[in-house]
Amino acid sequence: MLDKKTHQYEKAVLVGLVTRDQDEEKLQEYMDELEFLAYTAGATVEKRFTQKLTQPDSKTFVGSGKAEEIKAYVKENEIGTVIFDDELSPSQLKNLEREIEVKILDRTNLILDIFAQRAQTSYARTQVELAQYQYLLPRLTRMWTHLERQKGGIGMRGPGETEIETDRRIIRDRITLLKEKLKTIDKQMATQRNNRGKVVRAALVGYTNVGKSTLMNALSKSEVFAENKLFATLDTTVRKVVIGNLPFLLTDTVGFIRKLPTQLVESFKSTLDEVREADLLIHVVDISHESFEDHIASVNQILMEINAHQKPMIMVFNKIDDFSYEKKDDDDLTPSTRKNISLEEWKKTWMAKSKYPTVFISALTKENFSEMKKMIYDEVMKIHISRFPYNDFLFEYFEDEDEE
């Protein structure tokens, strides 16, 4: 699955739990995602460790026997990093590091590290730095002693790398300063949004790596960075798009993810403001991903948390060019699973009853693009007429010349 050029990747192992709240199937989904996160950050995963516990051990997250097993494997195979699927408490981090004697990361720290890699603008870097400091503050003693022993690599980017002697008071001062800086930028961005004139605003939302940036490029004929890795886009991009003869603004936002660190939700408030203040949401879903229904639920949950769940929305099921299923033989009497459902069958399920306009496309091959663009046009037009009734656009849809 992953590029195994180990000279440029850190060797890592993953650790997760089957608990009362998380069965084995759900854990495997999360571990697959964690492996993709690790790969995005720059690690190659050598092994996964799982354990069944009623709840995580308060001292070491896993049981003492499992911790010994991980330690033996890590030592024997010269593994540099152990990544846990859930957020660890400061005491768990400290105990695990003492026990296993290598770098210990949790899911939150891993996501923060990817954000630190991906942040391009001063604003994005400020948001990430604030989230990192908020994560570091309760773990200050652990991080500092750890950094003295082994610097660099995944989870070690950003604040703290050169400030080992920094105490909590200075960290708190820095957090206050960053919050003030973000407040100033948020005001500037709010002013920019208000100055965009009488144009309808649409925002692309969706799980990370569903193809939002590829779709943005195809619709706006621009070059927004797109890559088959998680969180390829951090900075909000706004482009003017014209469909038919109707202009509107299209925003590409940061992708959502399950178990999104609370520090990031707070830090990326302004990015989420773009979603909150949009007139229309275009919810992009990767139909080829086996957990796409969970992804939809996660995005809807975050939309509800930021009070943006009642906006007009279009459901765009992307990557139909990558969709595959296992056809059952006629004499196979075993129960069907999700893997046996074809695209046509999916279209007849709950998707057909959705209260939102729904379309199935490929942003890469532009399959069904005409249908999607007509759908977006119709929704934008409804909003435009209700909001700017005296604006003299000619509301007559016609297809672009470069349509397939």
Short mmCIF file of C-alpha atoms in Angstrom, two decimals:
data_model
loop_
_atom_site.label_atom_id
_atom_site.label_comp_id
_atom_site.label_asym_id
_atom_site.label_seq_id
_atom_site.Cartn_x
_atom_site.Cartn_y
_atom_site.Cartn_z
CA MET A 1 0.00 0.00 0.00
CA LEU A 2 2.67 2.50 0.98
CA ASP A 3 5.90 3.61 -0.60
CA LYS A 4 8.56 1.60 1.20
CA LYS A 5 11.57 3.77 0.51
CA THR A 6 12.47 3.46 4.15
CA HIS A 7 15.50 5.70 3.91
CA GLN A 8 13.17 8.68 3.74
CA TYR A 9 10.47 7.37 6.09
CA GLU A 10 10.53 6.81 9.83
CA LYS A 11 9.72 3.27 10.92
CA ALA A 12 6.61 3.21 13.11
CA VAL A 13 4.10 0.85 14.70
CA LEU A 14 0.43 1.58 15.43
CA VAL A 15 -1.53 0.79 18.58
CA GLY A 16 -5.32 0.70 18.99
CA LEU A 17 -7.99 -0.73 21.28
CA VAL A 18 -11.22 -2.66 20.86
CA THR A 19 -13.45 -1.25 23.63
CA ARG A 20 -17.13 -1.07 24.62
CA ASP A 21 -17.49 1.97 22.34
CA GLN A 22 -15.38 0.68 19.44
CA ASP A 23 -15.76 -2.79 17.95
CA GLU A 24 -13.13 -4.60 15.91
CA GLU A 25 -14.47 -3.48 12.53
CA LYS A 26 -14.53 0.17 13.60
CA LEU A 27 -11.02 -0.12 15.03
CA GLN A 28 -9.69 -1.47 11.70
CA GLU A 29 -11.23 1.51 9.88
CA TYR A 30 -9.56 3.90 12.31
CA MET A 31 -6.24 2.04 12.07
CA ASP A 32 -6.35 2.21 8.24
CA GLU A 33 -6.89 5.95 8.55
CA LEU A 34 -4.12 6.22 11.16
CA GLU A 35 -1.74 4.41 8.78
CA PHE A 36 -2.60 6.91 6.02
CA LEU A 37 -2.00 9.74 8.51
CA ALA A 38 1.38 8.23 9.43
CA TYR A 39 2.30 7.90 5.74
CA THR A 40 1.25 11.52 5.11
CA ALA A 41 3.48 12.62 8.00
CA GLY A 42 6.45 10.64 6.69
CA ALA A 43 6.36 7.22 8.36
CA THR A 44 6.16 3.66 7.09
CA VAL A 45 4.10 1.36 9.33
CA GLU A 46 5.80 -1.93 10.14
CA LYS A 47 3.15 -3.51 12.39
CA ARG A 48 -0.18 -2.90 14.12
CA PHE A 49 -0.85 -3.85 17.74
CA THR A 50 -4.44 -4.19 18.96
CA GLN A 51 -5.95 -5.25 22.27
CA LYS A 52 -9.43 -5.82 23.69
CA LEU A 53 -10.05 -3.82 26.88
CA THR A 54 -13.25 -2.58 28.49
CA GLN A 55 -11.63 0.85 28.57
CA PRO A 56 -8.09 2.22 28.08
CA ASP A 57 -5.67 1.56 30.93
CA SER A 58 -5.29 4.77 32.94
CA LYS A 59 -1.51 4.34 33.25
CA THR A 60 -0.32 3.03 29.88
CA PHE A 61 -3.45 2.99 27.63
CA VAL A 62 -2.79 -0.72 26.84
CA GLY A 63 -2.25 -3.49 29.40
CA SER A 64 1.22 -4.03 30.89
CA GLY A 65 1.67 -7.29 28.94
CA LYS A 66 0.87 -5.59 25.64
CA ALA A 67 3.24 -2.72 26.50
CA GLU A 68 6.01 -5.31 27.04
CA GLU A 69 5.19 -6.95 23.70
CA ILE A 70 5.39 -3.58 21.90
CA LYS A 71 8.67 -2.76 23.66
CA ALA A 72 10.25 -6.08 22.58
CA TYR A 73 9.16 -5.64 18.93
CA VAL A 74 10.32 -2.01 18.84
CA LYS A 75 13.74 -2.92 20.20
CA GLU A 76 14.20 -5.94 17.94
CA ASN A 77 13.18 -4.12 14.75
CA GLU A 78 14.73 -0.71 15.50
CA ILE A 79 11.41 1.13 15.40
CA GLY A 80 11.67 4.84 16.18
CA THR A 81 8.03 5.80 16.75
CA VAL A 82 4.94 4.27 18.37
CA ILE A 83 1.64 5.90 17.36
CA PHE A 84 -1.55 5.47 19.39
CA ASP A 85 -4.98 5.83 17.77
CA ASP A 86 -6.50 7.92 20.57
CA GLU A 87 -5.36 10.99 22.45
CA LEU A 88 -3.15 10.04 25.40
CA SER A 89 -3.21 11.82 28.75
CA PRO A 90 0.03 13.51 29.91
CA SER A 91 0.60 10.72 32.47
CA GLN A 92 0.01 7.98 29.88
CA LEU A 93 2.54 9.64 27.54
CA LYS A 94 5.09 9.89 30.32
CA ASN A 95 4.61 6.28 31.47
CA LEU A 96 4.69 4.87 27.94
CA GLU A 97 7.86 6.74 27.07
CA ARG A 98 9.54 5.47 30.22
CA GLU A 99 8.35 1.93 29.47
CA ILE A 100 8.99 1.62 25.71
CA GLU A 101 11.93 4.08 25.48
CA VAL A 102 11.13 5.50 22.02
CA LYS A 103 9.13 8.43 20.69
CA ILE A 104 5.43 8.11 21.56
CA LEU A 105 2.79 9.97 19.56
CA ASP A 106 -0.99 9.96 19.72
CA ARG A 107 -3.48 10.67 16.94
CA THR A 108 -3.81 14.34 17.94
CA ASN A 109 -0.06 14.97 17.88
CA LEU A 110 0.21 13.22 14.51
CA ILE A 111 -2.55 15.37 12.95
CA LEU A 112 -0.98 18.52 14.41
CA ASP A 113 2.34 17.51 12.89
CA ILE A 114 0.80 17.06 9.44
CA PHE A 115 -0.81 20.48 9.78
CA ALA A 116 2.61 21.92 10.69
CA GLN A 117 4.07 20.39 7.51
CA ARG A 118 1.22 21.61 5.32
CA ALA A 119 0.78 25.18 6.58
CA GLN A 120 1.99 27.54 3.84
CA THR A 121 0.78 31.02 4.75
CA SER A 122 1.55 33.03 7.87
CA TYR A 123 -2.09 32.73 8.90
CA ALA A 124 -2.18 28.92 8.62
CA ARG A 125 1.13 28.66 10.47
CA THR A 126 -0.24 30.86 13.27
CA GLN A 127 -3.34 28.65 13.57
CA VAL A 128 -1.25 25.49 13.74
CA GLU A 129 1.22 26.99 16.21
CA LEU A 130 -1.62 27.95 18.55
CA ALA A 131 -3.08 24.43 18.39
CA GLN A 132 0.36 22.92 19.07
CA TYR A 133 0.98 25.11 22.11
CA GLN A 134 -2.46 24.26 23.50
CA TYR A 135 -1.64 20.59 23.10
CA LEU A 136 1.86 21.02 24.59
CA LEU A 137 0.92 23.01 27.69
CA PRO A 138 -0.30 20.11 29.90
CA ARG A 139 2.49 17.90 28.51
CA LEU A 140 5.28 20.41 28.97
CA THR A 141 7.55 18.43 31.32
CA ARG A 142 7.24 15.26 29.26
CA MET A 143 7.92 16.99 25.95
CA TRP A 144 10.91 18.93 27.15
CA THR A 145 12.79 15.94 28.61
CA HIS A 146 11.89 13.96 25.52
CA LEU A 147 13.20 16.62 23.17
CA GLU A 148 16.50 16.75 25.02
CA ARG A 149 16.95 13.08 24.29
CA GLN A 150 15.83 12.86 20.67
CA LYS A 151 15.11 15.80 18.40
CA GLY A 152 13.47 15.96 15.00
CA GLY A 153 11.12 13.76 13.05
CA ILE A 154 7.36 13.29 13.09
CA GLY A 155 5.60 15.09 15.93
CA MET A 156 8.61 17.23 16.65
CA ARG A 157 8.03 20.10 14.23
CA GLY A 158 6.95 23.51 15.41
CA PRO A 159 7.13 25.08 18.84
CA GLY A 160 9.43 23.63 21.46
CA GLU A 161 12.17 22.34 19.20
CA THR A 162 14.57 25.14 20.13
CA GLU A 163 12.94 26.25 23.41
CA ILE A 164 13.58 23.38 25.79
CA GLU A 165 13.92 25.69 28.81
CA THR A 166 10.60 27.47 28.16
CA ASP A 167 8.28 27.35 31.18
CA ARG A 168 4.50 27.28 31.36
CA ARG A 169 4.18 31.03 31.93
CA ILE A 170 5.95 31.85 28.66
CA ILE A 171 3.87 29.24 26.81
CA ARG A 172 0.67 30.81 28.19
CA ASP A 173 1.88 34.26 27.14
CA ARG A 174 2.59 32.92 23.67
CA ILE A 175 -0.91 31.38 23.45
CA THR A 176 -2.44 34.74 24.44
CA LEU A 177 -0.34 36.53 21.83
CA LEU A 178 -1.28 34.06 19.07
CA LYS A 179 -4.97 34.35 19.97
CA GLU A 180 -4.76 38.13 19.68
CA LYS A 181 -2.95 37.83 16.35
CA LEU A 182 -5.64 35.48 15.03
CA LYS A 183 -8.39 37.82 16.28
CA THR A 184 -6.87 40.65 14.23
CA ILE A 185 -6.58 38.47 11.13
CA ASP A 186 -10.12 37.12 11.66
CA LYS A 187 -11.44 40.71 11.66
CA GLN A 188 -9.55 41.44 8.45
CA MET A 189 -10.91 38.28 6.83
CA ALA A 190 -14.46 39.11 7.99
CA THR A 191 -14.07 42.54 6.34
CA GLN A 192 -12.83 40.84 3.15
CA ARG A 193 -15.87 38.55 3.17
CA ASN A 194 -18.19 41.55 3.62
CA ASN A 195 -16.50 43.35 0.72
CA ARG A 196 -17.07 40.56 -1.77
CA GLY A 197 -20.16 42.34 -3.06
CA LYS A 198 -23.44 40.98 -4.29
CA VAL A 199 -22.20 37.53 -5.18
CA VAL A 200 -23.47 34.22 -3.85
CA ARG A 201 -20.88 32.29 -1.83
CA ALA A 202 -20.53 28.51 -2.09
CA ALA A 203 -18.15 26.42 0.02
CA LEU A 204 -16.74 22.97 -0.70
CA VAL A 205 -16.91 20.85 2.45
CA GLY A 206 -16.12 17.20 3.05
CA TYR A 207 -13.85 14.66 4.66
CA THR A 208 -10.14 15.00 4.01
CA ASN A 209 -8.85 13.54 0.71
CA VAL A 210 -12.24 13.29 -1.03
CA GLY A 211 -11.16 15.42 -4.02
CA LYS A 212 -12.34 18.92 -3.05
CA SER A 213 -9.24 20.64 -4.43
CA THR A 214 -9.39 18.64 -7.69
CA LEU A 215 -13.03 19.68 -8.05
CA MET A 216 -12.09 23.30 -7.24
CA ASN A 217 -9.47 23.24 -10.01
CA ALA A 218 -11.92 21.76 -12.52
CA LEU A 219 -14.69 24.27 -11.73
CA SER A 220 -12.55 27.41 -11.45
CA LYS A 221 -9.86 26.43 -13.99
CA SER A 222 -7.26 27.35 -11.37
CA GLU A 223 -4.35 25.47 -9.83
CA VAL A 224 -5.09 24.70 -6.19
CA PHE A 225 -2.63 22.17 -4.72
CA ALA A 226 -4.13 18.67 -4.81
CA GLU A 227 -2.46 15.44 -3.74
CA ASN A 228 -3.50 11.93 -2.66
CA LYS A 229 -2.55 12.57 0.94
CA LEU A 230 -4.53 13.74 3.95
CA PHE A 231 -4.88 17.51 4.50
CA ALA A 232 -3.24 18.48 1.19
CA THR A 233 -5.05 21.84 1.52
CA LEU A 234 -4.94 23.87 4.73
CA ASP A 235 -5.26 27.43 3.50
CA THR A 236 -8.70 28.57 2.45
CA THR A 237 -8.82 29.34 -1.27
CA VAL A 238 -11.54 31.53 -2.79
CA ARG A 239 -12.08 31.67 -6.55
CA LYS A 240 -14.64 33.37 -8.76
CA VAL A 241 -16.52 30.78 -10.83
CA VAL A 242 -18.91 31.46 -13.70
CA ILE A 243 -21.40 28.80 -14.78
CA GLY A 244 -23.51 29.81 -17.76
CA ASN A 245 -23.46 33.55 -17.20
CA LEU A 246 -23.92 33.46 -13.43
CA PRO A 247 -20.86 34.32 -11.30
CA PHE A 248 -20.41 33.12 -7.73
CA LEU A 249 -17.54 32.66 -5.26
CA LEU A 250 -16.30 29.16 -4.49
CA THR A 251 -14.27 28.41 -1.36
CA ASP A 252 -12.10 25.33 -0.82
CA THR A 253 -11.84 24.56 2.91
CA VAL A 254 -9.71 22.29 5.08
CA GLY A 255 -10.91 18.67 5.12
CA PHE A 256 -12.62 17.25 8.19
CA ILE A 257 -11.58 14.03 9.89
CA ARG A 258 -12.92 11.70 12.59
CA LYS A 259 -11.51 12.40 16.05
CA LEU A 260 -10.48 15.90 14.90
CA PRO A 261 -8.42 17.48 17.72
CA THR A 262 -10.46 20.09 19.60
CA GLN A 263 -7.43 22.43 19.50
CA LEU A 264 -7.66 22.49 15.70
CA VAL A 265 -11.39 23.17 15.61
CA GLU A 266 -10.76 26.25 17.77
CA SER A 267 -7.63 27.36 15.91
CA PHE A 268 -9.20 27.01 12.49
CA LYS A 269 -12.21 29.09 13.48
CA SER A 270 -11.76 31.49 10.56
CA THR A 271 -11.61 28.64 8.04
CA LEU A 272 -14.85 27.34 9.54
CA ASP A 273 -16.27 30.88 9.33
CA GLU A 274 -16.05 30.53 5.55
CA VAL A 275 -18.37 27.54 5.89
CA ARG A 276 -20.62 29.29 8.42
CA GLU A 277 -21.05 32.34 6.19
CA ALA A 278 -21.46 30.48 2.89
CA ASP A 279 -24.85 30.64 1.16
CA LEU A 280 -24.51 27.14 -0.29
CA LEU A 281 -22.53 24.08 0.81
CA ILE A 282 -21.23 21.58 -1.73
CA HIS A 283 -20.62 18.41 0.30
CA VAL A 284 -18.06 16.27 -1.56
CA VAL A 285 -17.97 12.55 -0.71
CA ASP A 286 -15.48 9.89 -1.83
CA ILE A 287 -17.93 7.17 -2.99
CA SER A 288 -15.01 4.76 -3.56
CA HIS A 289 -14.08 4.77 0.16
CA GLU A 290 -15.60 1.87 2.08
CA SER A 291 -16.40 4.15 5.04
CA PHE A 292 -17.96 6.99 3.07
CA GLU A 293 -21.19 6.87 5.12
CA ASP A 294 -19.17 7.38 8.31
CA HIS A 295 -17.36 10.28 6.61
CA ILE A 296 -20.71 11.91 5.78
CA ALA A 297 -21.82 11.52 9.40
CA SER A 298 -18.54 13.05 10.68
CA VAL A 299 -18.86 16.07 8.37
CA ASN A 300 -22.53 16.56 9.31
CA GLN A 301 -21.59 16.41 13.00
CA ILE A 302 -18.99 19.18 12.58
CA LEU A 303 -21.44 21.25 10.51
CA MET A 304 -23.92 20.92 13.38
CA GLU A 305 -21.27 21.94 15.92
CA ILE A 306 -20.52 25.16 13.98
CA ASN A 307 -24.25 25.77 13.34
CA ALA A 308 -24.00 25.40 9.56
CA HIS A 309 -26.13 22.26 9.14
CA GLN A 310 -29.32 24.00 7.94
CA LYS A 311 -27.83 25.66 4.88
CA PRO A 312 -28.79 24.71 1.31
CA MET A 313 -26.55 21.84 0.23
CA ILE A 314 -25.64 19.75 -2.80
CA MET A 315 -24.32 16.22 -2.29
CA VAL A 316 -21.54 15.44 -4.77
CA PHE A 317 -20.43 11.80 -4.74
CA ASN A 318 -16.97 11.94 -6.29
CA LYS A 319 -14.46 9.34 -7.55
CA ILE A 320 -16.95 7.13 -9.40
CA ASP A 321 -13.99 6.29 -11.68
CA ASP A 322 -12.35 4.62 -8.66
CA PHE A 323 -15.46 2.79 -7.39
CA SER A 324 -15.36 -1.01 -7.37
CA TYR A 325 -17.44 -3.83 -5.90
CA GLU A 326 -17.40 -7.60 -5.65
CA LYS A 327 -20.19 -9.18 -7.70
CA LYS A 328 -21.72 -12.23 -6.01
CA ASP A 329 -22.32 -15.43 -7.91
CA ASP A 330 -25.99 -16.33 -8.40
CA ASP A 331 -25.59 -19.51 -6.34
CA ASP A 332 -23.80 -17.70 -3.47
CA LEU A 333 -26.24 -17.79 -0.54
CA THR A 334 -24.04 -16.02 2.00
CA PRO A 335 -25.40 -12.64 3.21
CA SER A 336 -24.41 -9.65 1.06
CA THR A 337 -22.03 -7.09 2.53
CA ARG A 338 -21.19 -3.51 1.62
CA LYS A 339 -18.52 -4.85 -0.73
CA ASN A 340 -21.26 -6.51 -2.86
CA ILE A 341 -23.24 -3.29 -3.52
CA SER A 342 -22.86 -1.80 -6.99
CA LEU A 343 -22.91 1.93 -7.72
CA GLU A 344 -26.38 1.64 -9.29
CA GLU A 345 -27.64 -0.14 -6.17
CA TRP A 346 -26.15 2.55 -3.92
CA LYS A 347 -28.00 5.19 -5.93
CA LYS A 348 -31.30 3.48 -5.08
CA THR A 349 -30.67 3.43 -1.30
CA TRP A 350 -31.04 6.38 1.09
CA MET A 351 -29.25 8.59 -1.46
CA ALA A 352 -32.34 8.54 -3.70
CA LYS A 353 -34.42 9.86 -0.79
CA SER A 354 -31.96 12.61 0.19
CA LYS A 355 -33.54 16.03 0.73
CA TYR A 356 -30.54 17.54 -1.07
CA PRO A 357 -29.83 17.54 -4.83
CA THR A 358 -27.45 14.62 -5.42
CA VAL A 359 -25.05 13.89 -8.26
CA PHE A 360 -22.39 11.21 -8.94
CA ILE A 361 -19.25 12.46 -10.68
CA SER A 362 -15.54 12.04 -11.28
CA ALA A 363 -13.60 15.28 -10.74
CA LEU A 364 -10.64 13.62 -12.46
CA THR A 365 -12.33 12.46 -15.67
CA LYS A 366 -15.14 15.08 -15.54
CA GLU A 367 -17.80 12.39 -15.92
CA ASN A 368 -21.32 13.81 -15.25
CA PHE A 369 -19.84 17.32 -14.93
CA SER A 370 -22.64 18.89 -17.00
CA GLU A 371 -25.25 17.48 -14.63
CA MET A 372 -23.35 18.75 -11.57
CA LYS A 373 -22.79 22.23 -13.02
CA LYS A 374 -26.47 22.57 -13.93
CA MET A 375 -27.35 21.54 -10.38
CA ILE A 376 -24.97 24.11 -8.86
CA TYR A 377 -26.28 26.76 -11.26
CA ASP A 378 -29.90 26.08 -10.25
CA GLU A 379 -29.12 26.30 -6.51
CA VAL A 380 -26.98 29.45 -6.87
CA MET A 381 -29.67 31.05 -9.02
CA LYS A 382 -32.38 30.41 -6.37
CA ILE A 383 -30.25 32.10 -3.70
CA HIS A 384 -29.25 34.95 -6.02
CA ILE A 385 -32.85 35.79 -6.99
CA SER A 386 -34.07 35.72 -3.38
CA ARG A 387 -31.19 37.87 -2.14
CA PHE A 388 -30.61 40.26 -5.03
CA PRO A 389 -33.96 40.44 -6.87
CA TYR A 390 -33.04 43.56 -8.85
CA ASN A 391 -29.65 42.36 -10.04
CA ASP A 392 -29.80 42.26 -13.83
CA PHE A 393 -28.00 38.97 -14.62
CA LEU A 394 -29.53 37.07 -17.52
CA PHE A 395 -30.73 33.89 -15.87
CA GLU A 396 -30.38 31.52 -18.77
CA TYR A 397 -28.20 28.49 -18.36
CA PHE A 398 -25.98 27.37 -21.19
CA GLU A 399 -23.18 24.81 -21.20
CA ASP A 400 -19.51 25.76 -21.40
CA GLU A 401 -17.82 25.07 -24.71
CA ASP A 402 -15.24 22.85 -23.03
CA GLU A 403 -17.88 20.45 -21.66
CA GLU A 404 -17.42 16.85 -22.63
#
